PDB file of N, CA and C in Angstrom:
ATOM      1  N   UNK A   1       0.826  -1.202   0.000  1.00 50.00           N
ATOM      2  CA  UNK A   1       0.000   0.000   0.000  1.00 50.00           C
ATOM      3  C   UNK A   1       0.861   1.254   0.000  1.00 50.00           C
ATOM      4  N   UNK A   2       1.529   1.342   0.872  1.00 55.00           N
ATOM      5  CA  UNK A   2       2.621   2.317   0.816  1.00 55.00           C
ATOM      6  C   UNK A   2       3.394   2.741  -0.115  1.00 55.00           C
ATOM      7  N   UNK A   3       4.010   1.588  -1.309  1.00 58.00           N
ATOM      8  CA  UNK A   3       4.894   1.374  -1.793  1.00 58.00           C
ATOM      9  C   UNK A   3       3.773   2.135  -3.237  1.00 58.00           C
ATOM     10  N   UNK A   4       2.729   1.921  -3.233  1.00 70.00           N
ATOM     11  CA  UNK A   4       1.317   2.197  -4.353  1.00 70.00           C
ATOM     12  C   UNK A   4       1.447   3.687  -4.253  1.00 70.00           C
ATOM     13  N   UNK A   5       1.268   4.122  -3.167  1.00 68.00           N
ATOM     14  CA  UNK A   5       1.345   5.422  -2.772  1.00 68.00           C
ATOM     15  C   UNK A   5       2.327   6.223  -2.763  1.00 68.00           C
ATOM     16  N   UNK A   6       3.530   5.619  -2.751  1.00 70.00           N
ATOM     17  CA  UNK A   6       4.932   6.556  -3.353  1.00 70.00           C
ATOM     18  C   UNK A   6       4.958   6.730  -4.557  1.00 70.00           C
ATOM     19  N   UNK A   7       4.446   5.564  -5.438  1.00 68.00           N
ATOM     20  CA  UNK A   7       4.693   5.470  -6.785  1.00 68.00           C
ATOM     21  C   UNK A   7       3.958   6.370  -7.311  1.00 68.00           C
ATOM     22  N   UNK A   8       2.417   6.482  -6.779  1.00 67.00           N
ATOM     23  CA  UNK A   8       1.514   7.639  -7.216  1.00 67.00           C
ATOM     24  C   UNK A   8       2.117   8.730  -6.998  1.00 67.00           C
ATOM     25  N   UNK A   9       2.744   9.340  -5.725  1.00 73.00           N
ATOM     26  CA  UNK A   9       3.146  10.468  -5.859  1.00 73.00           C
ATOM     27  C   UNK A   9       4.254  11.208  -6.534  1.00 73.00           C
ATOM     28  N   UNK A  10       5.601   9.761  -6.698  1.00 74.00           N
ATOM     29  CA  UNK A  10       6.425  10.271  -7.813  1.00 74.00           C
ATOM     30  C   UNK A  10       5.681  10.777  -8.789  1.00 74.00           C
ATOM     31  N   UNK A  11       4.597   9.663  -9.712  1.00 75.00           N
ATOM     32  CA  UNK A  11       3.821   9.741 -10.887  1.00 75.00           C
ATOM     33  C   UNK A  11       3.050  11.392 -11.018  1.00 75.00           C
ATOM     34  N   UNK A  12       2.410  12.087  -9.825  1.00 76.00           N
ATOM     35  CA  UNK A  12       2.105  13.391 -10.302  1.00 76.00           C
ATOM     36  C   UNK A  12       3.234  14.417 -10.528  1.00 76.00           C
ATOM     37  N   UNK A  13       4.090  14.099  -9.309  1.00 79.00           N
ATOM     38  CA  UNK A  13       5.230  15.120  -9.717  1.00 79.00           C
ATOM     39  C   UNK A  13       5.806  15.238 -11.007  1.00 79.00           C
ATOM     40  N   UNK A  14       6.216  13.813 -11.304  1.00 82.00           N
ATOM     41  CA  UNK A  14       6.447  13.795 -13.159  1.00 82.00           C
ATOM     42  C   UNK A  14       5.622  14.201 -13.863  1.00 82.00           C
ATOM     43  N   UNK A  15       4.147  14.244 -13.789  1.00 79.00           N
ATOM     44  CA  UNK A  15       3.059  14.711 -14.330  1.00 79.00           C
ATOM     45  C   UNK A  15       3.140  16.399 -14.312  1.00 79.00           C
ATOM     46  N   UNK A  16       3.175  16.825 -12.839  1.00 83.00           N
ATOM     47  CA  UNK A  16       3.810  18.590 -12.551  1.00 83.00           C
ATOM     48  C   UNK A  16       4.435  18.910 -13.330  1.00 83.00           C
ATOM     49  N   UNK A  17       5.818  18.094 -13.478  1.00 87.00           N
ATOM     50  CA  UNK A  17       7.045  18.583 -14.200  1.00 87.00           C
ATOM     51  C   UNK A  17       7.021  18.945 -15.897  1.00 87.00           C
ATOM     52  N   UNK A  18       5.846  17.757 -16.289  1.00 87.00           N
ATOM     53  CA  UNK A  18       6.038  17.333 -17.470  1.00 87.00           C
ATOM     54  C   UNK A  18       4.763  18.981 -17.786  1.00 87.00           C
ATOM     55  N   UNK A  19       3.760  19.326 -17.114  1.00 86.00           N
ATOM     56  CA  UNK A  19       3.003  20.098 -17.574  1.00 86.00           C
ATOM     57  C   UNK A  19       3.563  21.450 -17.637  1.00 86.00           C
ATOM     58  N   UNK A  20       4.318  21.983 -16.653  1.00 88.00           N
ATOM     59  CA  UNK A  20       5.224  23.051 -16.609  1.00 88.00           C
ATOM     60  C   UNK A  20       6.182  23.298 -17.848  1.00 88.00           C
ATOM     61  N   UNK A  21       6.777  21.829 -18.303  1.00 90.00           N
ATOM     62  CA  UNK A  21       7.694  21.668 -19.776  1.00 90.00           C
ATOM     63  C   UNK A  21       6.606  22.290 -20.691  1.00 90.00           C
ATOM     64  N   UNK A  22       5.542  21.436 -20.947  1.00 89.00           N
ATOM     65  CA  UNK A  22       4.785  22.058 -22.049  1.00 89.00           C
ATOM     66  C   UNK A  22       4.289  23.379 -21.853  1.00 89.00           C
ATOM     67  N   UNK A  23       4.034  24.039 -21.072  1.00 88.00           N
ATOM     68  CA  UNK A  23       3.054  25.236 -20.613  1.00 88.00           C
ATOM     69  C   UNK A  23       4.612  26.189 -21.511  1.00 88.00           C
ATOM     70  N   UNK A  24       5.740  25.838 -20.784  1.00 91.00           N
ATOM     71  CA  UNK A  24       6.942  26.626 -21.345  1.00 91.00           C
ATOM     72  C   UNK A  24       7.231  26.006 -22.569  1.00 91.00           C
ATOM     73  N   UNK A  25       7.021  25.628 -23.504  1.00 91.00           N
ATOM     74  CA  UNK A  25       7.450  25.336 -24.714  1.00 91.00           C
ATOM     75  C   UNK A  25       5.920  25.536 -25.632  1.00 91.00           C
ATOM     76  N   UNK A  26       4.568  25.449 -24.614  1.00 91.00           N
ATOM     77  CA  UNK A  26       3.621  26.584 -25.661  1.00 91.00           C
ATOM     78  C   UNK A  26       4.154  28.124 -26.195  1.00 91.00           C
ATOM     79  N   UNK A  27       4.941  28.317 -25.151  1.00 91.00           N
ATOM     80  CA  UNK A  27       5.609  30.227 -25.734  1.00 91.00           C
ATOM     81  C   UNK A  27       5.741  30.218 -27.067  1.00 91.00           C
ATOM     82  N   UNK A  28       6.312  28.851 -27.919  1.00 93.00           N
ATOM     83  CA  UNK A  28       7.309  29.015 -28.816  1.00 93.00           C
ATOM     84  C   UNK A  28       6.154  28.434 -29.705  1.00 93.00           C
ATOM     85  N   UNK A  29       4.976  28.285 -29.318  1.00 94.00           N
ATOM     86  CA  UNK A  29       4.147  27.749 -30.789  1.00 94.00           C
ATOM     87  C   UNK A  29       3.371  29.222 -30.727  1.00 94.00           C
ATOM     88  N   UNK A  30       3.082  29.098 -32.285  1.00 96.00           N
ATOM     89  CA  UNK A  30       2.769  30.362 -33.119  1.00 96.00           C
ATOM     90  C   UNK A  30       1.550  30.163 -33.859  1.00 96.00           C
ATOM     91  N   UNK A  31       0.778  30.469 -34.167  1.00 96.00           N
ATOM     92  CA  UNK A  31      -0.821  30.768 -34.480  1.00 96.00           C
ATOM     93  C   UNK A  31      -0.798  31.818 -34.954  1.00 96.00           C
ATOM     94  N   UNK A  32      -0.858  31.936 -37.017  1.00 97.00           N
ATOM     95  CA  UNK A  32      -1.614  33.125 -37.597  1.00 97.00           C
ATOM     96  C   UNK A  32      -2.841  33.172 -38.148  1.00 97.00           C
ATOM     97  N   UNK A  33      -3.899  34.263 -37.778  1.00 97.00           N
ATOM     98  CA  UNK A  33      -4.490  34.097 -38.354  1.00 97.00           C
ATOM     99  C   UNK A  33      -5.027  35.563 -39.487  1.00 97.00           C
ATOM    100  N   UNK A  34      -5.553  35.654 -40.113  1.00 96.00           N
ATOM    101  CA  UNK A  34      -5.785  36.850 -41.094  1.00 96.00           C
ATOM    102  C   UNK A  34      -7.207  37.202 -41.404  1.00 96.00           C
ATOM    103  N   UNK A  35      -7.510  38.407 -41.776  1.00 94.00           N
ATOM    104  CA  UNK A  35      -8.636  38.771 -41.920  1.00 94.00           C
ATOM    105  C   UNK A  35      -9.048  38.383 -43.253  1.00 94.00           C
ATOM    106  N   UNK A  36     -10.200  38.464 -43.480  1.00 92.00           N
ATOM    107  CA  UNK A  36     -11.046  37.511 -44.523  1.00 92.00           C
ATOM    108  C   UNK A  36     -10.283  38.170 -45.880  1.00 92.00           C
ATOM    109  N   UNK A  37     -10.009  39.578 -46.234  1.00 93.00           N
ATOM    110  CA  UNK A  37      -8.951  40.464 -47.117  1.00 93.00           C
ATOM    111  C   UNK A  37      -8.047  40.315 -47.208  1.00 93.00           C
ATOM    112  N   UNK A  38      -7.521  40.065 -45.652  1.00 94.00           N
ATOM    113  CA  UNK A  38      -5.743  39.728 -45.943  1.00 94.00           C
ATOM    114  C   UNK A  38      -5.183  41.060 -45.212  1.00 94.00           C
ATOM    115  N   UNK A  39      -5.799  42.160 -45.393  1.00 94.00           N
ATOM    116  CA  UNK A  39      -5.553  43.359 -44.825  1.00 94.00           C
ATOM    117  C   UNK A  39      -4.772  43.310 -43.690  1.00 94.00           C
ATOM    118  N   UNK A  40      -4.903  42.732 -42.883  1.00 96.00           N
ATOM    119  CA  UNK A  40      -4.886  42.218 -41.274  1.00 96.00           C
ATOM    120  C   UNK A  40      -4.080  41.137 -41.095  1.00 96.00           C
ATOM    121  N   UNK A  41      -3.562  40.812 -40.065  1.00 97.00           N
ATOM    122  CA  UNK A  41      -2.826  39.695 -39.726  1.00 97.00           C
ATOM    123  C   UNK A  41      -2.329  39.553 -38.393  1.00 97.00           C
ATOM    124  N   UNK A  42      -2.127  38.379 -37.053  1.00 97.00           N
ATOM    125  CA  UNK A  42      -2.547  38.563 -35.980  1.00 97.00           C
ATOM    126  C   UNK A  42      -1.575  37.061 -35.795  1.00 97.00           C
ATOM    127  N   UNK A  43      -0.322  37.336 -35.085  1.00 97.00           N
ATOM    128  CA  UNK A  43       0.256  35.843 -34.324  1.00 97.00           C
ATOM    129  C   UNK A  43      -0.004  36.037 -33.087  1.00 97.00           C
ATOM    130  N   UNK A  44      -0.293  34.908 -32.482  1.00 97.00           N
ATOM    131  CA  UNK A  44      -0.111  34.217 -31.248  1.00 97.00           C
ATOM    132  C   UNK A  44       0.163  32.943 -30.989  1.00 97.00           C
ATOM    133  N   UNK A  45       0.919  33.114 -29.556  1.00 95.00           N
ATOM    134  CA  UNK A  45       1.106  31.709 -28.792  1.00 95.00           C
ATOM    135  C   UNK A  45       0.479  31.091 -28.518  1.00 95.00           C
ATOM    136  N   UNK A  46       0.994  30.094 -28.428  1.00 94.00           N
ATOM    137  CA  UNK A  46      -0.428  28.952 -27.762  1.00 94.00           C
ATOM    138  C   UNK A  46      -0.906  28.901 -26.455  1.00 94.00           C
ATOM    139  N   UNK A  47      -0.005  30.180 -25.737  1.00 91.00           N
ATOM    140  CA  UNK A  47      -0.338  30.387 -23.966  1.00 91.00           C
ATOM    141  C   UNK A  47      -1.075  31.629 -24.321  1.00 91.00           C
ATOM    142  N   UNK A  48      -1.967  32.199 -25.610  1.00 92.00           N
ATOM    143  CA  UNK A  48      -2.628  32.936 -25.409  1.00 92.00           C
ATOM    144  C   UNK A  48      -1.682  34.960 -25.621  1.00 92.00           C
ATOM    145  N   UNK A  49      -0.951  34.620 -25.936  1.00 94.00           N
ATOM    146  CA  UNK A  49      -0.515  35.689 -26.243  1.00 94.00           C
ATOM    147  C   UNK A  49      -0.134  36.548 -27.573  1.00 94.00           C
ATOM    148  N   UNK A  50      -0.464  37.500 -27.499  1.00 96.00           N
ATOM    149  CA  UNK A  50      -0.293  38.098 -28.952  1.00 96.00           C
ATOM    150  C   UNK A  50       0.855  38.762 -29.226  1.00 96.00           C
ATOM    151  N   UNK A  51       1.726  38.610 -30.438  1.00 96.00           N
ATOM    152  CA  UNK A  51       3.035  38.415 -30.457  1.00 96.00           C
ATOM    153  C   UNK A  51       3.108  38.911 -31.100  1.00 96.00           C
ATOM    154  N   UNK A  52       2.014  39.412 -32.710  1.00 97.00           N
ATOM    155  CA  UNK A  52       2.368  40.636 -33.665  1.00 97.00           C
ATOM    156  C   UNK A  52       1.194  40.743 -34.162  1.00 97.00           C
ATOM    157  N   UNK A  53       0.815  42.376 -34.688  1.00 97.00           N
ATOM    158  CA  UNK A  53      -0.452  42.313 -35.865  1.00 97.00           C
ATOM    159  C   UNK A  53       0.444  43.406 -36.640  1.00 97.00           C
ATOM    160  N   UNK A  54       0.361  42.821 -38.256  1.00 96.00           N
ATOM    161  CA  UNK A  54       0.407  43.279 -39.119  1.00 96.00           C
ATOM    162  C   UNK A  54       0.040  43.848 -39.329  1.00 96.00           C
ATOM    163  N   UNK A  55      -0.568  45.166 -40.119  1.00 96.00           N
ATOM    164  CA  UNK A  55      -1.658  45.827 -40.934  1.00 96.00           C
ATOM    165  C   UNK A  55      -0.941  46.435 -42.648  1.00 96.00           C
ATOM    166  N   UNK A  56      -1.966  46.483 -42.975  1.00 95.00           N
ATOM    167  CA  UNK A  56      -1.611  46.734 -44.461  1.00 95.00           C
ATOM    168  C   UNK A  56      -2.259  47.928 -44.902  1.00 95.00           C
ATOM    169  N   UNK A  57      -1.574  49.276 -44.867  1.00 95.00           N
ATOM    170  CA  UNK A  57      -1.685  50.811 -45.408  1.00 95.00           C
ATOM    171  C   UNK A  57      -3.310  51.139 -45.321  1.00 95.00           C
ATOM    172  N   UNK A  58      -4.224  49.908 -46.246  1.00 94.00           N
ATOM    173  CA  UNK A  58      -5.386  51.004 -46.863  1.00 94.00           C
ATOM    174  C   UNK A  58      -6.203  50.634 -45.810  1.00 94.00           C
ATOM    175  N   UNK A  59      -5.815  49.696 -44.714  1.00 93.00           N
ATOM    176  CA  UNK A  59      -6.890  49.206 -43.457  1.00 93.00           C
ATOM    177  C   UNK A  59      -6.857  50.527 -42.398  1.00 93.00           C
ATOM    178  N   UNK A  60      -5.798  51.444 -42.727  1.00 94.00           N
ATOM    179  CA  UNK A  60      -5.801  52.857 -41.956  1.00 94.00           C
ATOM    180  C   UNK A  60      -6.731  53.842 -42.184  1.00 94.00           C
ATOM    181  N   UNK A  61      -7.656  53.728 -43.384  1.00 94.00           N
ATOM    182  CA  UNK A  61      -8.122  54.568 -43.801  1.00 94.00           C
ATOM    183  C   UNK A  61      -9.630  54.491 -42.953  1.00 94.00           C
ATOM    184  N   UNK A  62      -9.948  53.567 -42.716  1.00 93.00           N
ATOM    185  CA  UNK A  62     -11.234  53.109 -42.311  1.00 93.00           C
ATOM    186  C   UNK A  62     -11.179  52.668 -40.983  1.00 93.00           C
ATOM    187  N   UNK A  63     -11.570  53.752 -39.743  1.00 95.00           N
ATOM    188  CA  UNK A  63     -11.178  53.551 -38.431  1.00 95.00           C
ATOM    189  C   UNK A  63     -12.094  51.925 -37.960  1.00 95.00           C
ATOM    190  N   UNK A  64     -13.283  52.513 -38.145  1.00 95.00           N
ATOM    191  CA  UNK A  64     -14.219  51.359 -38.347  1.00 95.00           C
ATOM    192  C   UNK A  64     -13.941  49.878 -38.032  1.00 95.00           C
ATOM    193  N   UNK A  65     -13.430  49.755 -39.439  1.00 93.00           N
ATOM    194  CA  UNK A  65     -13.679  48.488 -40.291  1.00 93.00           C
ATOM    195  C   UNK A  65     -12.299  48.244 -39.549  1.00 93.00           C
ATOM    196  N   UNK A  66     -10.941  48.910 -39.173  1.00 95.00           N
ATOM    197  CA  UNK A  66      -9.758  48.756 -38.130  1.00 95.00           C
ATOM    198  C   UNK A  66     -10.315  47.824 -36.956  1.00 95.00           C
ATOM    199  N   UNK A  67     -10.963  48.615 -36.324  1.00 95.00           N
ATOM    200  CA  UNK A  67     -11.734  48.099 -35.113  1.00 95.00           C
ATOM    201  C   UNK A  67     -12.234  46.428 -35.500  1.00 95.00           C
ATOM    202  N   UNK A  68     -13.148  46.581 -36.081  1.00 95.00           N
ATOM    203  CA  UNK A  68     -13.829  45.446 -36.275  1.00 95.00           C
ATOM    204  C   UNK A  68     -12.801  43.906 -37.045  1.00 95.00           C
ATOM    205  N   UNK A  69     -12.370  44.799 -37.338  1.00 95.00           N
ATOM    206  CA  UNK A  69     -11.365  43.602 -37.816  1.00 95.00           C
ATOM    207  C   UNK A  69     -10.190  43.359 -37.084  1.00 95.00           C
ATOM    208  N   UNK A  70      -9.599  44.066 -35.870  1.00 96.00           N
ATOM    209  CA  UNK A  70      -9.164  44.019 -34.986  1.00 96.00           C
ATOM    210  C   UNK A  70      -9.668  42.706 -33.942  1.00 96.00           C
ATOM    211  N   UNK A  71     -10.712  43.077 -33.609  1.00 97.00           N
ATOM    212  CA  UNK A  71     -11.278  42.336 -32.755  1.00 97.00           C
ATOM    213  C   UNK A  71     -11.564  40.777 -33.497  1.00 97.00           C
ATOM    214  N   UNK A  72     -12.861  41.083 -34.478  1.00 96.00           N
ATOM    215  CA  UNK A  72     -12.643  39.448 -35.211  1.00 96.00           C
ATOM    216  C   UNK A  72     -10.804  38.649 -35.071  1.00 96.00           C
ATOM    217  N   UNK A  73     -10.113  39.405 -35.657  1.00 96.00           N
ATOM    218  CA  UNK A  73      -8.723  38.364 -35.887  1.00 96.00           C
ATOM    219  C   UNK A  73      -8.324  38.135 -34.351  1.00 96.00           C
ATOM    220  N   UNK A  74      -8.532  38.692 -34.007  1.00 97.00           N
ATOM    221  CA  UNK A  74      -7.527  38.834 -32.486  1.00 97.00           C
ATOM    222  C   UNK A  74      -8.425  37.356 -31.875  1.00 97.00           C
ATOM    223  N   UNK A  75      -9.328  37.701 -31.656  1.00 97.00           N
ATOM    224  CA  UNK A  75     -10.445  36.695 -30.952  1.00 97.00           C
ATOM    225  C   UNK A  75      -9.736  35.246 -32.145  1.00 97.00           C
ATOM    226  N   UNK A  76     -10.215  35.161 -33.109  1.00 96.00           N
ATOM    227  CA  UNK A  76     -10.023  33.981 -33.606  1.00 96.00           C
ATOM    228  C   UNK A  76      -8.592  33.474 -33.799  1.00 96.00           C
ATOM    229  N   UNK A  77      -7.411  34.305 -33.405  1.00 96.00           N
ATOM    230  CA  UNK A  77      -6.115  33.491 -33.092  1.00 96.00           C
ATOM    231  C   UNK A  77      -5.956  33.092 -31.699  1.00 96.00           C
ATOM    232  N   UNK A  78      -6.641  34.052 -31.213  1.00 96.00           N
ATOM    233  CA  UNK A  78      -6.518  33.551 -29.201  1.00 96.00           C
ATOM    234  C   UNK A  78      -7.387  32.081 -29.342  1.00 96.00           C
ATOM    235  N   UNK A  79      -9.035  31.900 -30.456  1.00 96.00           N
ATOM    236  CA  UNK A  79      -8.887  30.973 -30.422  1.00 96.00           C
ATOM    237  C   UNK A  79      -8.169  29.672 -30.754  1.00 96.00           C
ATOM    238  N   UNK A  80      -7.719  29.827 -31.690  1.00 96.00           N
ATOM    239  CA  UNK A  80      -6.800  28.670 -32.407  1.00 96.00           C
ATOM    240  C   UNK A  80      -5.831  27.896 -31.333  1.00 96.00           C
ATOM    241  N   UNK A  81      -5.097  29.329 -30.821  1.00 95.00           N
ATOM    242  CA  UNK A  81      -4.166  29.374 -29.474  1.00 95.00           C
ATOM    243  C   UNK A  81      -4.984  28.309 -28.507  1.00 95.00           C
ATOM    244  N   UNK A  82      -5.898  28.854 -27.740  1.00 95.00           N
ATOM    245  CA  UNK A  82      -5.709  28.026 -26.796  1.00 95.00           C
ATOM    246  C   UNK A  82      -6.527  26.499 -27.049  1.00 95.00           C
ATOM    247  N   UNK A  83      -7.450  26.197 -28.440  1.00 95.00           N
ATOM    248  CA  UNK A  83      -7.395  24.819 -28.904  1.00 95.00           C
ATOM    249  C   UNK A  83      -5.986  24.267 -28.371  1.00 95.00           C
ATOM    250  N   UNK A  84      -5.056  24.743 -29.452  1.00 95.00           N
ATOM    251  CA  UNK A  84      -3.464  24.233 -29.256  1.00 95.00           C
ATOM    252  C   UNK A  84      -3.170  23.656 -27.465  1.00 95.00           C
ATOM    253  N   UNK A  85      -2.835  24.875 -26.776  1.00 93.00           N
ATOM    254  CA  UNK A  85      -3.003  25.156 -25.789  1.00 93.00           C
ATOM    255  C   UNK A  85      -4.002  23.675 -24.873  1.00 93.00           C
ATOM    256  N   UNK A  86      -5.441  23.630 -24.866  1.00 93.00           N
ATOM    257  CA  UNK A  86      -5.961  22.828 -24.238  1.00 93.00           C
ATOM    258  C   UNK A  86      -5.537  21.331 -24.371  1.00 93.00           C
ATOM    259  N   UNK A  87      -5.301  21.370 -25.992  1.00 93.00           N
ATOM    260  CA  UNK A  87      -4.940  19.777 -26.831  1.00 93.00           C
ATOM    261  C   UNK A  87      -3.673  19.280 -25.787  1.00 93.00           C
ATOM    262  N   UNK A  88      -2.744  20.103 -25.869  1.00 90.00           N
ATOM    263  CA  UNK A  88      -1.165  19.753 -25.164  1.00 90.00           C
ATOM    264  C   UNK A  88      -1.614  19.487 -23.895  1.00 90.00           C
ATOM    265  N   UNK A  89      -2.168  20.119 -23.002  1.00 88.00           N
ATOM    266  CA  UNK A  89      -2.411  20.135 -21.697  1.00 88.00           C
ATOM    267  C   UNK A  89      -3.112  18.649 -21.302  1.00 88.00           C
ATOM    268  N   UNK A  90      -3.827  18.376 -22.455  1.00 88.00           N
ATOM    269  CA  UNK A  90      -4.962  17.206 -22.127  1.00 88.00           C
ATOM    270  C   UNK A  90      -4.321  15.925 -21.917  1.00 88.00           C
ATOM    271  N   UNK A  91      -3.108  16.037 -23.115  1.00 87.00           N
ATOM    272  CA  UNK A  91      -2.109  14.863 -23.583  1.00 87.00           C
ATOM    273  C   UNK A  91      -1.521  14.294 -22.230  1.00 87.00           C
ATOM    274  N   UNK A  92      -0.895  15.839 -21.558  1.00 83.00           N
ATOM    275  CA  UNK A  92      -0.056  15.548 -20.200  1.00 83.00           C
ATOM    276  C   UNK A  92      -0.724  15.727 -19.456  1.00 83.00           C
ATOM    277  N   UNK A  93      -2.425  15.768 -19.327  1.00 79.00           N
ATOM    278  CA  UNK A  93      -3.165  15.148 -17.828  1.00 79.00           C
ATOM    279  C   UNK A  93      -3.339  13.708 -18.033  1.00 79.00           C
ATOM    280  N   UNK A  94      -3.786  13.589 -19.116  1.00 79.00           N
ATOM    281  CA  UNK A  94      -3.878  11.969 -19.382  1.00 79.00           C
ATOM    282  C   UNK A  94      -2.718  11.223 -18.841  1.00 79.00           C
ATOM    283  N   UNK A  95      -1.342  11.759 -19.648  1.00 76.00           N
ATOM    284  CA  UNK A  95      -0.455  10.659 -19.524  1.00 76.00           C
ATOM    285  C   UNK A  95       0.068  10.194 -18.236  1.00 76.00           C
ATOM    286  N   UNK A  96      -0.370  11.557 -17.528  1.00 66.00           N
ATOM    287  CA  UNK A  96       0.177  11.262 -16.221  1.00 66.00           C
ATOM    288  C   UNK A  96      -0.931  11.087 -15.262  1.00 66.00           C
ATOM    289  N   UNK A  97      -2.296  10.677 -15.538  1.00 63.00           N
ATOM    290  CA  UNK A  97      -3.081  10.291 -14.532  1.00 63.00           C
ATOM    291  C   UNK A  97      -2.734   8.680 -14.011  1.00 63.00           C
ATOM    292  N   UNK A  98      -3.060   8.396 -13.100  1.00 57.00           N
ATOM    293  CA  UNK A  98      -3.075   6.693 -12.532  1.00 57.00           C
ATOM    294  C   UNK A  98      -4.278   6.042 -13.369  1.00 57.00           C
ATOM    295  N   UNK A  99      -3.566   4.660 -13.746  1.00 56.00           N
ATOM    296  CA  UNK A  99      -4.642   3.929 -14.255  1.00 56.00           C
ATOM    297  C   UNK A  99      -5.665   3.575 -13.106  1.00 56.00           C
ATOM    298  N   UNK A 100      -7.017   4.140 -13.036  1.00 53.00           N
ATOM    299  CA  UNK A 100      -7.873   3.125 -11.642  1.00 53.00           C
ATOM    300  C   UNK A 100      -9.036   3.045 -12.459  1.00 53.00           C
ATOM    301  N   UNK A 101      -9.185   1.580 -12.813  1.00 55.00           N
ATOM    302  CA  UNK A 101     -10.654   0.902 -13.503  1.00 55.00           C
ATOM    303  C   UNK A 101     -11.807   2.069 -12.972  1.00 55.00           C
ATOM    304  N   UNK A 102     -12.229   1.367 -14.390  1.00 56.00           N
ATOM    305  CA  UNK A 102     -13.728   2.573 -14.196  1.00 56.00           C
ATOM    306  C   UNK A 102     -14.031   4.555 -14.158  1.00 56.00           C
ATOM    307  N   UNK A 103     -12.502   4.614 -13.943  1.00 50.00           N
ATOM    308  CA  UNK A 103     -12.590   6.265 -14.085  1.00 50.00           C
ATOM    309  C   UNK A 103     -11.397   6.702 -14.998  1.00 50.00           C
ATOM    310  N   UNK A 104     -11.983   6.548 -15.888  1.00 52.00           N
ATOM    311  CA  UNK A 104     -11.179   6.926 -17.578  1.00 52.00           C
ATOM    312  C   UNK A 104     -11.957   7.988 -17.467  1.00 52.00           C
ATOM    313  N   UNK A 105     -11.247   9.067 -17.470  1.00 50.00           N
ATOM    314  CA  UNK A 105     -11.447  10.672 -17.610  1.00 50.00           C
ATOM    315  C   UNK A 105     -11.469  11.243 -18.607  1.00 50.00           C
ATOM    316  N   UNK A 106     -10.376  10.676 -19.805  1.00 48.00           N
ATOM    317  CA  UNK A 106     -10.138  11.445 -20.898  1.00 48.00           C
ATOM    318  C   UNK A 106      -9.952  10.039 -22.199  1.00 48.00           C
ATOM    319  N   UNK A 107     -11.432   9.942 -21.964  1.00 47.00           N
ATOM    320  CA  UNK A 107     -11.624   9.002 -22.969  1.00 47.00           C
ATOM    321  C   UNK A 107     -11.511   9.271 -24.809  1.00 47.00           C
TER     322      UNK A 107
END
């Protein structure tokens, strides 16, 4: 019993360790996405951060349509991001959960 119970607790710490690796090596994944024109353009990380927006001259002219297309791209690379983001995370809760019959979590 004891010996069950060390092993589990090595097993999360490696699990800790291993999620901290990925959380720090999401920095380095990159997500572009662009406005339906092209006008626009928007990277982010997969921890949710925005890392550059492009713009292209004639998208200055139109404060507006700036805005709005601001927001659309931005929103839809943060989403992409944290898809990425959740996918990785899921991999290393799984891998490092304990096998115990009957409670498969991440089926």
């Amino acid at each position: 019993m004891f010996g069950d119970m060390m092993g589990l607790m090595g097993k999360l710490q490696e699990a800790k360790e291993k999620a901290a690796q990925t959380k720090e090596r999401l920095k380095t994944v990159f997500v572009d996405e662009k406005s339906s024109d092209g006008l626009l353009k928007v990277t982010a990380s997969a921890n949710g951060r925005i890392k550059e927006i492009s713009l292209d001259d004639a998208i200055l002219k139109d404060k507006e349509q700036l805005e709005d297309y601001l927001i659309l791209t931005i929103n839809k690379a943060l989403e992409k991001a944290q898809n990425i983001h959740d996918t990785e995370m899921a991999a290393v809760a799984k891998e490092g959960m304990p096998s115990i019959p009957g409670m498969d979590f991440f089926k």
